[in-house]
Amino acid sequence: MPTTNSERMVQEQIIARGIKDKKVLEAMLHVQREKFVPLDLSKKAYDDCPLSIGYGQTISQPYIVAFMTEAALLHKDAKVLEIGTGSGYQAAILAHICKEVYSIEVVEPLGNGAKQQLAALGYDNLCIKVGDGHHGWAEKAPFDAILVTAAPEKNISVLMEQLKEGGRLIIPIGKSSQELMRFTKGRGGVKEESLLPVRFVPMVKGNLS
Ligand code: SAH
């Protein structure tokens, strides 16, 4: 029987909906979601929904975090880029599983807040920068996987270029109706898979701090 809030969340929202990757389940059990939501929402931290983190932004629903992480097919030696740090929760899950995590946030106070919180929690294998994620992070490329947690407004070829061969780009595509896609970079071209209907905030351009 699940006893903690995390155990209940993983059992009822994550395993029940078909997520199987043990590394993902272990990370979701370990990382305390309440550390990434505003204090006045801590009672709702394990609810089955996105929550407001200020600046018109949200921390994603736990199931979506688990789904995207599983879809990225990660291993312990992976180097991963996240676009849209937000609260830092998804970054913490990635850092629990992978060797190196890079994350970009366009809203300066959110990026700085996540950086502080993740350092306070002891994560030393992740690096956050404030900037426009449309450009990716060329100096740190190539990546085994790139996870984009906001819907891009323009073409994503820059991100494809920053993937290793065999690398996966997990990204919501579309405006009013969006589809979570997995693009896998192969020697002979790109494999495209449509995974799940989703609703993410649009990616914005430039610095909004
Ligand atoms: N992954 C986050 C949730 C992200 S919500 C979490 O675990 O909490 C989407 C985030 O993308 C928001 O914080 C938003 O400010 C950010 N964002 C929007 N446009 C962006 C851009 N162009 N570059 C980087 N981040 C962006």
PDB file of C-alpha atoms and ligand atoms in Angstrom:
ATOM      1  CA  MET A   1       0.000   0.000   0.000  1.00  0.00           C
ATOM      2  CA  PRO A   2       1.397   3.446  -0.865  1.00  0.00           C
ATOM      3  CA  THR A   3       2.048   5.511   2.258  1.00  0.00           C
ATOM      4  CA  THR A   4       3.730   8.756   1.205  1.00  0.00           C
ATOM      5  CA  ASN A   5       2.325  11.416  -1.110  1.00  0.00           C
ATOM      6  CA  SER A   6       4.953  10.554  -3.734  1.00  0.00           C
ATOM      7  CA  GLU A   7       4.155   6.837  -3.531  1.00  0.00           C
ATOM      8  CA  ARG A   8       0.461   7.557  -3.976  1.00  0.00           C
ATOM      9  CA  MET A   9       1.160   9.898  -6.896  1.00  0.00           C
ATOM     10  CA  VAL A  10       3.378   7.328  -8.628  1.00  0.00           C
ATOM     11  CA  GLN A  11       0.928   4.477  -8.043  1.00  0.00           C
ATOM     12  CA  GLU A  12      -2.293   6.247  -8.986  1.00  0.00           C
ATOM     13  CA  GLN A  13      -1.182   8.705 -11.672  1.00  0.00           C
ATOM     14  CA  ILE A  14       1.955   7.241 -13.215  1.00  0.00           C
ATOM     15  CA  ILE A  15       1.980   3.422 -12.987  1.00  0.00           C
ATOM     16  CA  ALA A  16      -1.805   3.258 -13.421  1.00  0.00           C
ATOM     17  CA  ARG A  17      -1.452   5.086 -16.745  1.00  0.00           C
ATOM     18  CA  GLY A  18       1.167   2.712 -18.081  1.00  0.00           C
ATOM     19  CA  ILE A  19       4.584   4.231 -17.301  1.00  0.00           C
ATOM     20  CA  LYS A  20       6.974   1.309 -16.753  1.00  0.00           C
ATOM     21  CA  ASP A  21      10.554   2.588 -16.910  1.00  0.00           C
ATOM     22  CA  LYS A  22      12.002   1.804 -13.460  1.00  0.00           C
ATOM     23  CA  LYS A  23      14.442   4.724 -13.611  1.00  0.00           C
ATOM     24  CA  VAL A  24      11.557   7.130 -14.211  1.00  0.00           C
ATOM     25  CA  LEU A  25       9.413   5.648 -11.433  1.00  0.00           C
ATOM     26  CA  GLU A  26      12.329   5.737  -9.000  1.00  0.00           C
ATOM     27  CA  ALA A  27      13.067   9.388  -9.828  1.00  0.00           C
ATOM     28  CA  MET A  28       9.400  10.372  -9.448  1.00  0.00           C
ATOM     29  CA  LEU A  29       9.376   8.680  -6.022  1.00  0.00           C
ATOM     30  CA  HIS A  30      12.574  10.368  -4.955  1.00  0.00           C
ATOM     31  CA  VAL A  31      12.077  13.989  -6.081  1.00  0.00           C
ATOM     32  CA  GLN A  32       9.649  15.789  -3.770  1.00  0.00           C
ATOM     33  CA  ARG A  33       7.299  17.809  -5.984  1.00  0.00           C
ATOM     34  CA  GLU A  34       6.320  20.037  -3.058  1.00  0.00           C
ATOM     35  CA  LYS A  35       9.825  21.552  -3.163  1.00  0.00           C
ATOM     36  CA  PHE A  36       9.030  22.997  -6.599  1.00  0.00           C
ATOM     37  CA  VAL A  37       5.639  24.636  -6.060  1.00  0.00           C
ATOM     38  CA  PRO A  38       4.887  27.929  -4.285  1.00  0.00           C
ATOM     39  CA  LEU A  39       4.350  27.509  -0.531  1.00  0.00           C
ATOM     40  CA  ASP A  40       0.640  28.324  -0.707  1.00  0.00           C
ATOM     41  CA  LEU A  41       0.158  25.407  -3.111  1.00  0.00           C
ATOM     42  CA  SER A  42       2.112  22.767  -1.179  1.00  0.00           C
ATOM     43  CA  LYS A  43      -1.104  20.985  -0.207  1.00  0.00           C
ATOM     44  CA  LYS A  44      -1.812  20.469  -3.910  1.00  0.00           C
ATOM     45  CA  ALA A  45       1.761  19.517  -4.810  1.00  0.00           C
ATOM     46  CA  TYR A  46       0.897  15.872  -5.597  1.00  0.00           C
ATOM     47  CA  ASP A  47      -2.399  16.557  -7.354  1.00  0.00           C
ATOM     48  CA  ASP A  48      -2.993  15.191 -10.840  1.00  0.00           C
ATOM     49  CA  CYS A  49      -2.686  18.585 -12.590  1.00  0.00           C
ATOM     50  CA  PRO A  50      -0.350  21.416 -13.563  1.00  0.00           C
ATOM     51  CA  LEU A  51       0.027  24.189 -10.935  1.00  0.00           C
ATOM     52  CA  SER A  52       0.784  27.863 -11.241  1.00  0.00           C
ATOM     53  CA  ILE A  53       4.383  28.899 -10.477  1.00  0.00           C
ATOM     54  CA  GLY A  54       3.895  32.612 -11.236  1.00  0.00           C
ATOM     55  CA  TYR A  55       4.764  34.725 -14.306  1.00  0.00           C
ATOM     56  CA  GLY A  56       1.860  33.052 -16.134  1.00  0.00           C
ATOM     57  CA  GLN A  57       3.735  29.721 -16.111  1.00  0.00           C
ATOM     58  CA  THR A  58       3.025  26.283 -14.677  1.00  0.00           C
ATOM     59  CA  ILE A  59       4.763  23.197 -13.349  1.00  0.00           C
ATOM     60  CA  SER A  60       3.597  20.352 -15.601  1.00  0.00           C
ATOM     61  CA  GLN A  61       1.209  17.594 -14.496  1.00  0.00           C
ATOM     62  CA  PRO A  62       3.254  14.746 -12.915  1.00  0.00           C
ATOM     63  CA  TYR A  63       2.076  12.240 -15.547  1.00  0.00           C
ATOM     64  CA  ILE A  64       3.309  14.472 -18.389  1.00  0.00           C
ATOM     65  CA  VAL A  65       6.728  14.803 -16.713  1.00  0.00           C
ATOM     66  CA  ALA A  66       6.921  11.004 -16.370  1.00  0.00           C
ATOM     67  CA  PHE A  67       5.666  10.430 -19.928  1.00  0.00           C
ATOM     68  CA  MET A  68       8.188  12.819 -21.510  1.00  0.00           C
ATOM     69  CA  THR A  69      11.033  11.387 -19.439  1.00  0.00           C
ATOM     70  CA  GLU A  70      10.172   7.810 -20.406  1.00  0.00           C
ATOM     71  CA  ALA A  71       9.762   8.806 -24.067  1.00  0.00           C
ATOM     72  CA  ALA A  72      13.296  10.248 -24.086  1.00  0.00           C
ATOM     73  CA  LEU A  73      14.735   6.718 -23.508  1.00  0.00           C
ATOM     74  CA  LEU A  74      17.381   7.901 -21.067  1.00  0.00           C
ATOM     75  CA  HIS A  75      20.325   6.046 -19.543  1.00  0.00           C
ATOM     76  CA  LYS A  76      22.678   6.917 -16.714  1.00  0.00           C
ATOM     77  CA  ASP A  77      25.435   8.259 -18.982  1.00  0.00           C
ATOM     78  CA  ALA A  78      23.104  10.508 -20.969  1.00  0.00           C
ATOM     79  CA  LYS A  79      23.609  14.225 -21.539  1.00  0.00           C
ATOM     80  CA  VAL A  80      20.246  15.952 -21.780  1.00  0.00           C
ATOM     81  CA  LEU A  81      18.931  19.424 -22.577  1.00  0.00           C
ATOM     82  CA  GLU A  82      15.609  20.705 -21.254  1.00  0.00           C
ATOM     83  CA  ILE A  83      14.004  23.835 -22.663  1.00  0.00           C
ATOM     84  CA  GLY A  84      11.638  25.562 -20.219  1.00  0.00           C
ATOM     85  CA  THR A  85      13.119  25.067 -16.720  1.00  0.00           C
ATOM     86  CA  GLY A  86      10.067  26.599 -14.997  1.00  0.00           C
ATOM     87  CA  SER A  87      10.049  25.307 -11.426  1.00  0.00           C
ATOM     88  CA  GLY A  88      13.050  23.019 -11.979  1.00  0.00           C
ATOM     89  CA  TYR A  89      11.012  19.865 -11.231  1.00  0.00           C
ATOM     90  CA  GLN A  90      11.503  18.183 -14.609  1.00  0.00           C
ATOM     91  CA  ALA A  91      15.202  19.139 -14.465  1.00  0.00           C
ATOM     92  CA  ALA A  92      15.504  17.433 -11.056  1.00  0.00           C
ATOM     93  CA  ILE A  93      13.892  14.255 -12.419  1.00  0.00           C
ATOM     94  CA  LEU A  94      16.339  14.271 -15.343  1.00  0.00           C
ATOM     95  CA  ALA A  95      19.303  14.950 -13.050  1.00  0.00           C
ATOM     96  CA  HIS A  96      18.295  11.984 -10.912  1.00  0.00           C
ATOM     97  CA  ILE A  97      18.498   9.680 -13.934  1.00  0.00           C
ATOM     98  CA  CYS A  98      21.228  11.142 -16.172  1.00  0.00           C
ATOM     99  CA  LYS A  99      24.856  12.152 -15.941  1.00  0.00           C
ATOM    100  CA  GLU A 100      24.568  15.741 -17.194  1.00  0.00           C
ATOM    101  CA  VAL A 101      21.534  17.995 -17.484  1.00  0.00           C
ATOM    102  CA  TYR A 102      21.341  21.441 -19.070  1.00  0.00           C
ATOM    103  CA  SER A 103      18.195  23.546 -18.864  1.00  0.00           C
ATOM    104  CA  ILE A 104      17.219  26.924 -20.338  1.00  0.00           C
ATOM    105  CA  GLU A 105      14.544  29.282 -19.000  1.00  0.00           C
ATOM    106  CA  VAL A 106      13.502  32.548 -20.609  1.00  0.00           C
ATOM    107  CA  VAL A 107      11.896  34.166 -17.528  1.00  0.00           C
ATOM    108  CA  GLU A 108      14.843  35.314 -15.442  1.00  0.00           C
ATOM    109  CA  PRO A 109      13.292  35.087 -11.936  1.00  0.00           C
ATOM    110  CA  LEU A 110      12.060  31.550 -12.674  1.00  0.00           C
ATOM    111  CA  GLY A 111      15.475  30.473 -14.002  1.00  0.00           C
ATOM    112  CA  ASN A 112      17.268  31.963 -11.004  1.00  0.00           C
ATOM    113  CA  GLY A 113      14.738  30.532  -8.539  1.00  0.00           C
ATOM    114  CA  ALA A 114      15.103  27.036 -10.005  1.00  0.00           C
ATOM    115  CA  LYS A 115      18.890  27.343  -9.990  1.00  0.00           C
ATOM    116  CA  GLN A 116      18.882  28.231  -6.278  1.00  0.00           C
ATOM    117  CA  GLN A 117      16.431  25.539  -5.316  1.00  0.00           C
ATOM    118  CA  LEU A 118      18.251  22.787  -7.224  1.00  0.00           C
ATOM    119  CA  ALA A 119      21.584  23.820  -5.717  1.00  0.00           C
ATOM    120  CA  ALA A 120      19.998  23.817  -2.238  1.00  0.00           C
ATOM    121  CA  LEU A 121      18.742  20.280  -2.879  1.00  0.00           C
ATOM    122  CA  GLY A 122      22.291  19.205  -3.758  1.00  0.00           C
ATOM    123  CA  TYR A 123      22.092  18.625  -7.527  1.00  0.00           C
ATOM    124  CA  ASP A 124      25.592  19.105  -8.890  1.00  0.00           C
ATOM    125  CA  ASN A 125      25.120  17.575 -12.338  1.00  0.00           C
ATOM    126  CA  LEU A 126      22.847  20.224 -13.767  1.00  0.00           C
ATOM    127  CA  CYS A 127      23.374  23.632 -15.194  1.00  0.00           C
ATOM    128  CA  ILE A 128      20.667  26.252 -15.815  1.00  0.00           C
ATOM    129  CA  LYS A 129      20.889  29.359 -17.937  1.00  0.00           C
ATOM    130  CA  VAL A 130      18.500  32.215 -18.613  1.00  0.00           C
ATOM    131  CA  GLY A 131      17.891  32.761 -22.314  1.00  0.00           C
ATOM    132  CA  ASP A 132      15.793  31.899 -25.340  1.00  0.00           C
ATOM    133  CA  GLY A 133      15.633  28.130 -25.766  1.00  0.00           C
ATOM    134  CA  HIS A 134      14.823  28.408 -29.488  1.00  0.00           C
ATOM    135  CA  HIS A 135      18.606  28.485 -30.020  1.00  0.00           C
ATOM    136  CA  GLY A 136      19.302  25.386 -27.925  1.00  0.00           C
ATOM    137  CA  TRP A 137      22.719  25.316 -26.207  1.00  0.00           C
ATOM    138  CA  ALA A 138      25.320  24.861 -28.942  1.00  0.00           C
ATOM    139  CA  GLU A 139      28.375  24.980 -26.609  1.00  0.00           C
ATOM    140  CA  LYS A 140      27.111  21.938 -24.694  1.00  0.00           C
ATOM    141  CA  ALA A 141      25.847  19.938 -27.711  1.00  0.00           C
ATOM    142  CA  PRO A 142      25.505  17.222 -28.870  1.00  0.00           C
ATOM    143  CA  PHE A 143      22.821  15.799 -26.576  1.00  0.00           C
ATOM    144  CA  ASP A 144      21.394  12.291 -26.218  1.00  0.00           C
ATOM    145  CA  ALA A 145      17.973  13.856 -25.731  1.00  0.00           C
ATOM    146  CA  ILE A 146      16.275  17.251 -25.761  1.00  0.00           C
ATOM    147  CA  LEU A 147      12.971  17.768 -23.913  1.00  0.00           C
ATOM    148  CA  VAL A 148      10.990  20.893 -24.744  1.00  0.00           C
ATOM    149  CA  THR A 149       8.328  21.802 -22.168  1.00  0.00           C
ATOM    150  CA  ALA A 150       6.709  24.694 -24.076  1.00  0.00           C
ATOM    151  CA  ALA A 151       5.356  24.716 -27.643  1.00  0.00           C
ATOM    152  CA  PRO A 152       7.787  26.303 -30.137  1.00  0.00           C
ATOM    153  CA  GLU A 153       6.688  29.006 -32.536  1.00  0.00           C
ATOM    154  CA  LYS A 154       9.260  28.421 -35.182  1.00  0.00           C
ATOM    155  CA  ASN A 155      11.142  25.682 -36.808  1.00  0.00           C
ATOM    156  CA  ILE A 156      13.100  23.281 -34.699  1.00  0.00           C
ATOM    157  CA  SER A 157      15.976  22.407 -37.016  1.00  0.00           C
ATOM    158  CA  VAL A 158      18.491  24.079 -34.645  1.00  0.00           C
ATOM    159  CA  LEU A 159      17.466  21.635 -31.930  1.00  0.00           C
ATOM    160  CA  MET A 160      17.735  18.657 -34.308  1.00  0.00           C
ATOM    161  CA  GLU A 161      21.280  19.762 -35.157  1.00  0.00           C
ATOM    162  CA  GLN A 162      22.205  19.658 -31.471  1.00  0.00           C
ATOM    163  CA  LEU A 163      21.221  15.982 -31.089  1.00  0.00           C
ATOM    164  CA  LYS A 164      23.690  13.098 -31.320  1.00  0.00           C
ATOM    165  CA  GLU A 165      23.041  10.488 -33.957  1.00  0.00           C
ATOM    166  CA  GLY A 166      20.321   8.315 -32.411  1.00  0.00           C
ATOM    167  CA  GLY A 167      19.295  11.227 -30.155  1.00  0.00           C
ATOM    168  CA  ARG A 168      15.644  11.974 -29.320  1.00  0.00           C
ATOM    169  CA  LEU A 169      13.795  15.295 -29.379  1.00  0.00           C
ATOM    170  CA  ILE A 170      10.584  15.244 -27.301  1.00  0.00           C
ATOM    171  CA  ILE A 171       8.510  18.297 -28.128  1.00  0.00           C
ATOM    172  CA  PRO A 172       4.905  19.545 -28.306  1.00  0.00           C
ATOM    173  CA  ILE A 173       4.006  20.628 -31.836  1.00  0.00           C
ATOM    174  CA  GLY A 174       0.979  22.702 -32.817  1.00  0.00           C
ATOM    175  CA  LYS A 175      -0.881  25.807 -31.676  1.00  0.00           C
ATOM    176  CA  SER A 176      -4.464  25.288 -30.519  1.00  0.00           C
ATOM    177  CA  SER A 177      -4.246  21.518 -30.686  1.00  0.00           C
ATOM    178  CA  GLN A 178      -0.840  20.100 -29.879  1.00  0.00           C
ATOM    179  CA  GLU A 179       0.706  16.684 -30.209  1.00  0.00           C
ATOM    180  CA  LEU A 180       3.704  15.510 -28.216  1.00  0.00           C
ATOM    181  CA  MET A 181       6.188  14.251 -30.813  1.00  0.00           C
ATOM    182  CA  ARG A 182       9.371  12.194 -30.662  1.00  0.00           C
ATOM    183  CA  PHE A 183      11.880  12.914 -33.414  1.00  0.00           C
ATOM    184  CA  THR A 184      14.777  10.430 -33.544  1.00  0.00           C
ATOM    185  CA  LYS A 185      17.832  11.521 -35.463  1.00  0.00           C
ATOM    186  CA  GLY A 186      19.101   8.657 -37.621  1.00  0.00           C
ATOM    187  CA  ARG A 187      21.895   8.339 -40.132  1.00  0.00           C
ATOM    188  CA  GLY A 188      19.443   8.162 -43.003  1.00  0.00           C
ATOM    189  CA  GLY A 189      16.996  10.821 -41.763  1.00  0.00           C
ATOM    190  CA  VAL A 190      14.634  11.644 -38.939  1.00  0.00           C
ATOM    191  CA  LYS A 191      12.043   9.215 -37.552  1.00  0.00           C
ATOM    192  CA  GLU A 192       8.855  10.985 -36.455  1.00  0.00           C
ATOM    193  CA  GLU A 193       6.407   9.564 -33.909  1.00  0.00           C
ATOM    194  CA  SER A 194       3.253  11.169 -32.616  1.00  0.00           C
ATOM    195  CA  LEU A 195       2.911  10.164 -28.939  1.00  0.00           C
ATOM    196  CA  LEU A 196       0.122  11.992 -27.102  1.00  0.00           C
ATOM    197  CA  PRO A 197      -2.268  14.957 -27.409  1.00  0.00           C
ATOM    198  CA  VAL A 198      -1.032  17.640 -24.975  1.00  0.00           C
ATOM    199  CA  ARG A 199      -1.466  21.294 -24.026  1.00  0.00           C
ATOM    200  CA  PHE A 200       1.665  23.298 -23.239  1.00  0.00           C
ATOM    201  CA  VAL A 201       2.165  27.050 -22.939  1.00  0.00           C
ATOM    202  CA  PRO A 202       3.642  28.582 -26.107  1.00  0.00           C
ATOM    203  CA  MET A 203       7.370  29.201 -26.199  1.00  0.00           C
ATOM    204  CA  VAL A 204       8.141  32.903 -26.128  1.00  0.00           C
ATOM    205  CA  LYS A 205      10.936  34.796 -27.789  1.00  0.00           C
ATOM    206  CA  GLY A 206      13.492  36.912 -25.957  1.00  0.00           C
ATOM    207  CA  ASN A 207      13.918  37.764 -22.283  1.00  0.00           C
ATOM    208  CA  LEU A 208      10.710  38.416 -20.330  1.00  0.00           C
ATOM    209  CA  SER A 209      12.113  39.189 -16.905  1.00  0.00           C
TER     210      SER A 209
HETATM  211  N1  SAH B   1       9.556  22.013 -17.075  1.00  0.00           N
HETATM  212  C1  SAH B   1       8.882  22.913 -16.167  1.00  0.00           C
HETATM  213  C2  SAH B   1       7.518  23.350 -16.667  1.00  0.00           C
HETATM  214  C3  SAH B   1       7.646  24.236 -17.757  1.00  0.00           C
HETATM  215  S1  SAH B   1       6.368  25.338 -18.193  1.00  0.00           S
HETATM  216  C4  SAH B   1       8.730  22.365 -14.781  1.00  0.00           C
HETATM  217  O1  SAH B   1       9.128  21.213 -14.548  1.00  0.00           O
HETATM  218  O2  SAH B   1       8.271  23.098 -13.920  1.00  0.00           O
HETATM  219  C5  SAH B   1       7.201  26.016 -19.587  1.00  0.00           C
HETATM  220  C6  SAH B   1       8.374  26.899 -19.249  1.00  0.00           C
HETATM  221  O3  SAH B   1       8.967  27.275 -20.490  1.00  0.00           O
HETATM  222  C7  SAH B   1       7.979  28.196 -18.557  1.00  0.00           C
HETATM  223  O4  SAH B   1       8.717  28.349 -17.382  1.00  0.00           O
HETATM  224  C8  SAH B   1       8.336  29.257 -19.586  1.00  0.00           C
HETATM  225  O5  SAH B   1       8.768  30.477 -19.021  1.00  0.00           O
HETATM  226  C9  SAH B   1       9.445  28.578 -20.369  1.00  0.00           C
HETATM  227  N2  SAH B   1       9.678  29.130 -21.704  1.00  0.00           N
HETATM  228  C10 SAH B   1       8.771  29.677 -22.563  1.00  0.00           C
HETATM  229  N3  SAH B   1       9.386  30.086 -23.688  1.00  0.00           N
HETATM  230  C11 SAH B   1      10.704  29.797 -23.552  1.00  0.00           C
HETATM  231  C12 SAH B   1      11.849  30.005 -24.371  1.00  0.00           C
HETATM  232  N4  SAH B   1      11.762  30.601 -25.552  1.00  0.00           N
HETATM  233  N5  SAH B   1      13.046  29.584 -23.916  1.00  0.00           N
HETATM  234  C13 SAH B   1      13.163  28.990 -22.687  1.00  0.00           C
HETATM  235  N6  SAH B   1      12.107  28.778 -21.872  1.00  0.00           N
HETATM  236  C14 SAH B   1      10.900  29.170 -22.276  1.00  0.00           C
END
